Amino acid sequence: MTLSFMPRRAVLPAVALLLGVAGASGWSPVRAQASPSPATPAAAQVPIAITDARGRRVVFQKPPQRIVSLLPSLTESVCELQQCGRLVGVDRYSNWPDAVRRLPQVGGGIDPHIEAIVAQRPDVVLLAASSRASDRLEALGIPVVALEPKTHADVRAVLGTLGTLLGVPPEQGAERVWRVIDAGVQAAAQSLPSRARGARVYFEVSRGPYAAGTVSFIGETLARLGARNVVPPALGPFPRLNPEFVVRAAPDVLMVGNSSMQALVPYPGWESLRAVREQRVCVFAPGEADVVVRPGPRMADAARIMARCLADKAP
């Protein structure tokens, strides 16, 4: 399926009635004073075709200049491509770099405020493939590109897709950023003491427990660090586990990337884990948790954080 869009410059006057937003939410469309983005190369001023994570082909007549991002990793990627100035709205969880904190927040990826998105007159909305907002936005004539990185290869591909969409040449954008990520992960691996290599690790992404599996981007980073993930590939990237699974797996080190602070509440039976008894547990602070659970340009920082945990806690 191919969708073709011209950049939006006006909002249909009937949109407010269609959405029933009179007096809703108290949101105020105050714009951030973002610095202008670098000029788009002249060679990019041709129709751009993007195939997104839903398998939909979306065609733009020129690179979008007004972007709303509903996924923090996509927000960070746009900024790392030096195009932060094109963002006109972000989800409530996008908090890096600091410049995006001044942008209008338009809800979350699961529960976006459609009226707030429309008010920003976006040329495109970036969101996860699992977002339920796609159909509603497209019905209003707003282009949508769904991108949902789950592995290292996905992150590299998403950077490339965003670079194409934004008209940023690969050597100046996506490939440059990926080289920095890849080199940073490799350097983190080389920094580890030999005793930390081969440590068996359980990584909790969110309370549940939801774990980072071997085939997730977190699992791939752990593997590059020489750690062994106790969650087998067959369970998928981010499975919800029975707490008893972790007790039976008996990891050497526990890593907790849950920023809700509920992570400090123990699960039944976990007091018997040797890693818990010997305090071989890393509960990442909210700022670090954001870094380690986002598949984007800060994955090298994530690798350094996990490497430091392994160096400190591995038996």
mmCIF file of C-alpha atoms in Angstrom, residues 22-217:
data_model
loop_
_atom_site.group_PDB
_atom_site.id
_atom_site.type_symbol
_atom_site.label_atom_id
_atom_site.label_comp_id
_atom_site.label_asym_id
_atom_site.label_seq_id
_atom_site.Cartn_x
_atom_site.Cartn_y
_atom_site.Cartn_z
ATOM 1 C CA ALA A 22 -13.831 21.680 22.635
ATOM 2 C CA GLY A 23 -12.446 22.574 26.042
ATOM 3 C CA ALA A 24 -10.427 19.350 26.255
ATOM 4 C CA SER A 25 -7.256 18.614 28.240
ATOM 5 C CA GLY A 26 -6.030 22.145 28.958
ATOM 6 C CA TRP A 27 -3.077 21.657 26.618
ATOM 7 C CA SER A 28 -1.492 24.847 25.331
ATOM 8 C CA PRO A 29 0.319 24.944 21.967
ATOM 9 C CA VAL A 30 3.420 26.880 23.103
ATOM 10 C CA ARG A 31 6.264 26.292 20.699
ATOM 11 C CA ALA A 32 9.847 25.641 21.744
ATOM 12 C CA GLN A 33 12.482 28.054 20.548
ATOM 13 C CA ALA A 34 14.521 25.350 18.851
ATOM 14 C CA SER A 35 17.555 26.255 16.787
ATOM 15 C CA PRO A 36 17.049 25.898 13.056
ATOM 16 C CA SER A 37 18.113 22.621 11.515
ATOM 17 C CA PRO A 38 20.834 22.476 8.880
ATOM 18 C CA ALA A 39 19.677 23.149 5.363
ATOM 19 C CA THR A 40 18.492 20.108 3.462
ATOM 20 C CA PRO A 41 20.820 19.232 0.580
ATOM 21 C CA ALA A 42 19.467 20.199 -2.818
ATOM 22 C CA ALA A 43 19.820 16.609 -4.017
ATOM 23 C CA ALA A 44 17.194 15.565 -1.467
ATOM 24 C CA GLN A 45 14.518 17.794 -3.012
ATOM 25 C CA VAL A 46 12.889 14.917 -4.885
ATOM 26 C CA PRO A 47 10.014 12.638 -3.870
ATOM 27 C CA ILE A 48 11.023 10.375 -0.985
ATOM 28 C CA ALA A 49 9.547 6.887 -0.604
ATOM 29 C CA ILE A 50 9.666 5.231 2.812
ATOM 30 C CA THR A 51 8.531 1.694 3.655
ATOM 31 C CA ASP A 52 7.807 1.618 7.362
ATOM 32 C CA ALA A 53 7.572 -1.155 9.958
ATOM 33 C CA ARG A 54 3.964 -1.877 8.954
ATOM 34 C CA GLY A 55 5.076 -2.607 5.398
ATOM 35 C CA ARG A 56 3.367 0.542 4.160
ATOM 36 C CA ARG A 57 5.041 2.676 1.524
ATOM 37 C CA VAL A 58 4.699 6.383 2.252
ATOM 38 C CA VAL A 59 5.767 8.985 -0.314
ATOM 39 C CA PHE A 60 6.730 12.566 0.555
ATOM 40 C CA GLN A 61 7.228 15.281 -2.017
ATOM 41 C CA LYS A 62 10.102 16.721 0.012
ATOM 42 C CA PRO A 63 11.716 16.115 3.414
ATOM 43 C CA PRO A 64 9.284 16.931 6.240
ATOM 44 C CA GLN A 65 10.099 20.055 8.221
ATOM 45 C CA ARG A 66 7.552 19.696 11.064
ATOM 46 C CA ILE A 67 7.858 16.411 12.949
ATOM 47 C CA VAL A 68 5.967 14.956 15.902
ATOM 48 C CA SER A 69 7.637 11.963 17.559
ATOM 49 C CA LEU A 70 5.706 9.559 19.775
ATOM 50 C CA LEU A 71 8.608 7.294 20.734
ATOM 51 C CA PRO A 72 11.632 8.435 22.799
ATOM 52 C CA SER A 73 14.146 6.403 20.796
ATOM 53 C CA LEU A 74 12.911 8.049 17.586
ATOM 54 C CA THR A 75 13.080 11.488 19.187
ATOM 55 C CA GLU A 76 16.676 10.831 20.190
ATOM 56 C CA SER A 77 17.545 9.512 16.745
ATOM 57 C CA VAL A 78 16.157 12.595 14.974
ATOM 58 C CA CYS A 79 18.247 14.798 17.250
ATOM 59 C CA GLU A 80 21.385 12.682 16.825
ATOM 60 C CA LEU A 81 20.984 13.185 13.074
ATOM 61 C CA GLN A 82 21.268 16.928 13.857
ATOM 62 C CA GLN A 83 17.614 17.577 12.987
ATOM 63 C CA CYS A 84 16.215 18.361 16.447
ATOM 64 C CA GLY A 85 15.035 21.734 15.178
ATOM 65 C CA ARG A 86 12.369 20.046 13.042
ATOM 66 C CA LEU A 87 10.603 18.536 16.075
ATOM 67 C CA VAL A 88 7.426 20.409 16.976
ATOM 68 C CA GLY A 89 5.985 17.907 19.485
ATOM 69 C CA VAL A 90 7.013 14.796 21.414
ATOM 70 C CA ASP A 91 5.513 12.131 23.663
ATOM 71 C CA ARG A 92 5.568 12.570 27.437
ATOM 72 C CA TYR A 93 8.539 10.213 27.867
ATOM 73 C CA SER A 94 10.909 11.945 25.441
ATOM 74 C CA ASN A 95 13.397 13.741 27.686
ATOM 75 C CA TRP A 96 16.740 13.711 25.848
ATOM 76 C CA PRO A 97 18.467 15.792 24.683
ATOM 77 C CA ASP A 98 17.486 18.659 26.970
ATOM 78 C CA ALA A 99 16.124 20.716 24.053
ATOM 79 C CA VAL A 100 13.139 18.380 23.632
ATOM 80 C CA ARG A 101 11.952 19.059 27.196
ATOM 81 C CA ARG A 102 10.766 22.474 26.006
ATOM 82 C CA LEU A 103 8.628 21.055 23.204
ATOM 83 C CA PRO A 104 4.861 20.548 23.490
ATOM 84 C CA GLN A 105 4.014 17.107 24.864
ATOM 85 C CA VAL A 106 1.270 15.313 22.972
ATOM 86 C CA GLY A 107 0.567 12.349 25.243
ATOM 87 C CA GLY A 108 2.132 8.911 25.032
ATOM 88 C CA GLY A 109 2.691 6.416 22.281
ATOM 89 C CA ILE A 110 -0.251 4.343 23.483
ATOM 90 C CA ASP A 111 -2.531 7.243 24.454
ATOM 91 C CA PRO A 112 -1.578 10.229 22.265
ATOM 92 C CA HIS A 113 -3.609 13.435 22.345
ATOM 93 C CA ILE A 114 -4.784 13.571 18.748
ATOM 94 C CA GLU A 115 -5.987 17.167 19.007
ATOM 95 C CA ALA A 116 -2.587 18.268 20.327
ATOM 96 C CA ILE A 117 -0.828 16.511 17.449
ATOM 97 C CA VAL A 118 -3.131 18.109 14.866
ATOM 98 C CA ALA A 119 -2.553 21.549 16.410
ATOM 99 C CA GLN A 120 1.166 21.262 15.615
ATOM 100 C CA ARG A 121 0.439 20.942 11.853
ATOM 101 C CA PRO A 122 2.992 18.115 11.429
ATOM 102 C CA ASP A 123 4.348 17.041 8.079
ATOM 103 C CA VAL A 124 4.829 13.587 9.603
ATOM 104 C CA VAL A 125 4.243 11.721 12.872
ATOM 105 C CA LEU A 126 6.836 9.146 13.917
ATOM 106 C CA LEU A 127 5.503 6.359 16.102
ATOM 107 C CA ALA A 128 5.797 2.682 17.001
ATOM 108 C CA ALA A 129 4.237 0.055 14.759
ATOM 109 C CA SER A 130 2.149 -1.043 17.743
ATOM 110 C CA SER A 131 0.598 2.416 18.228
ATOM 111 C CA ARG A 132 -3.175 2.583 17.820
ATOM 112 C CA ALA A 133 -2.980 6.205 16.638
ATOM 113 C CA SER A 134 -1.878 5.472 13.061
ATOM 114 C CA ASP A 135 -5.296 4.988 11.485
ATOM 115 C CA ARG A 136 -6.821 8.006 13.237
ATOM 116 C CA LEU A 137 -4.014 10.301 12.157
ATOM 117 C CA GLU A 138 -3.997 9.064 8.572
ATOM 118 C CA ALA A 139 -7.783 9.514 8.409
ATOM 119 C CA LEU A 140 -7.142 13.188 9.202
ATOM 120 C CA GLY A 141 -4.612 13.452 6.379
ATOM 121 C CA ILE A 142 -1.549 13.412 8.630
ATOM 122 C CA PRO A 143 1.313 11.248 7.312
ATOM 123 C CA VAL A 144 2.533 8.532 9.659
ATOM 124 C CA VAL A 145 5.797 6.587 9.597
ATOM 125 C CA ALA A 146 5.936 3.627 11.996
ATOM 126 C CA LEU A 147 9.390 2.540 13.137
ATOM 127 C CA GLU A 148 10.006 0.138 15.999
ATOM 128 C CA PRO A 149 13.617 -0.945 16.555
ATOM 129 C CA LYS A 150 14.042 -4.124 18.610
ATOM 130 C CA THR A 151 17.565 -5.251 17.650
ATOM 131 C CA HIS A 152 20.903 -3.650 16.825
ATOM 132 C CA ALA A 153 20.226 -4.236 13.128
ATOM 133 C CA ASP A 154 16.836 -2.547 13.524
ATOM 134 C CA VAL A 155 18.453 0.490 15.131
ATOM 135 C CA ARG A 156 20.877 0.826 12.240
ATOM 136 C CA ALA A 157 18.037 0.413 9.722
ATOM 137 C CA VAL A 158 15.844 2.979 11.513
ATOM 138 C CA LEU A 159 18.679 5.509 11.492
ATOM 139 C CA GLY A 160 18.993 4.935 7.756
ATOM 140 C CA THR A 161 15.263 5.333 7.186
ATOM 141 C CA LEU A 162 15.152 8.548 9.206
ATOM 142 C CA GLY A 163 18.180 9.877 7.354
ATOM 143 C CA THR A 164 16.470 9.210 4.022
ATOM 144 C CA LEU A 165 13.223 10.763 5.218
ATOM 145 C CA LEU A 166 14.967 13.878 6.502
ATOM 146 C CA GLY A 167 17.296 14.242 3.521
ATOM 147 C CA VAL A 168 20.495 13.718 5.528
ATOM 148 C CA PRO A 169 23.281 12.011 3.532
ATOM 149 C CA PRO A 170 24.330 8.690 5.160
ATOM 150 C CA GLU A 171 27.949 9.691 5.739
ATOM 151 C CA GLN A 172 26.838 12.814 7.585
ATOM 152 C CA GLY A 173 23.979 11.129 9.400
ATOM 153 C CA ALA A 174 23.008 7.480 9.819
ATOM 154 C CA GLU A 175 26.341 5.820 9.058
ATOM 155 C CA ARG A 176 28.241 8.353 11.163
ATOM 156 C CA VAL A 177 25.931 7.771 14.141
ATOM 157 C CA TRP A 178 26.076 3.991 13.767
ATOM 158 C CA ARG A 179 29.879 3.987 13.685
ATOM 159 C CA VAL A 180 29.918 5.888 16.983
ATOM 160 C CA ILE A 181 27.443 3.436 18.542
ATOM 161 C CA ASP A 182 29.281 0.366 17.305
ATOM 162 C CA ALA A 183 32.700 1.629 18.376
ATOM 163 C CA GLY A 184 31.347 2.613 21.798
ATOM 164 C CA VAL A 185 29.851 -0.829 22.434
ATOM 165 C CA GLN A 186 33.104 -2.472 21.363
ATOM 166 C CA ALA A 187 35.130 -0.209 23.665
ATOM 167 C CA ALA A 188 32.825 -1.054 26.579
ATOM 168 C CA ALA A 189 33.370 -4.766 25.924
ATOM 169 C CA GLN A 190 37.144 -4.330 25.830
ATOM 170 C CA SER A 191 37.073 -2.461 29.151
ATOM 171 C CA LEU A 192 35.707 -5.457 31.094
ATOM 172 C CA PRO A 193 37.971 -7.487 33.379
ATOM 173 C CA SER A 194 38.313 -11.133 32.371
ATOM 174 C CA ARG A 195 36.468 -12.354 35.470
ATOM 175 C CA ALA A 196 33.318 -10.539 34.325
ATOM 176 C CA ARG A 197 33.190 -12.337 30.986
ATOM 177 C CA GLY A 198 30.767 -15.220 30.890
ATOM 178 C CA ALA A 199 28.702 -13.941 33.829
ATOM 179 C CA ARG A 200 25.102 -15.166 33.684
ATOM 180 C CA VAL A 201 22.796 -12.142 33.672
ATOM 181 C CA TYR A 202 19.085 -11.514 34.160
ATOM 182 C CA PHE A 203 17.940 -8.086 32.930
ATOM 183 C CA GLU A 204 14.515 -6.823 34.022
ATOM 184 C CA VAL A 205 13.071 -4.191 31.698
ATOM 185 C CA SER A 206 9.883 -3.530 33.633
ATOM 186 C CA ARG A 207 7.953 -4.784 36.628
ATOM 187 C CA GLY A 208 6.096 -7.965 35.878
ATOM 188 C CA PRO A 209 8.752 -9.207 35.575
ATOM 189 C CA TYR A 210 9.332 -8.387 31.904
ATOM 190 C CA ALA A 211 12.801 -9.488 30.869
ATOM 191 C CA ALA A 212 15.198 -8.551 28.097
ATOM 192 C CA GLY A 213 15.609 -11.717 26.074
ATOM 193 C CA THR A 214 18.651 -12.870 24.139
ATOM 194 C CA VAL A 215 17.210 -11.610 20.835
ATOM 195 C CA SER A 216 16.448 -8.085 22.081
ATOM 196 C CA PHE A 217 18.783 -5.134 21.550
#
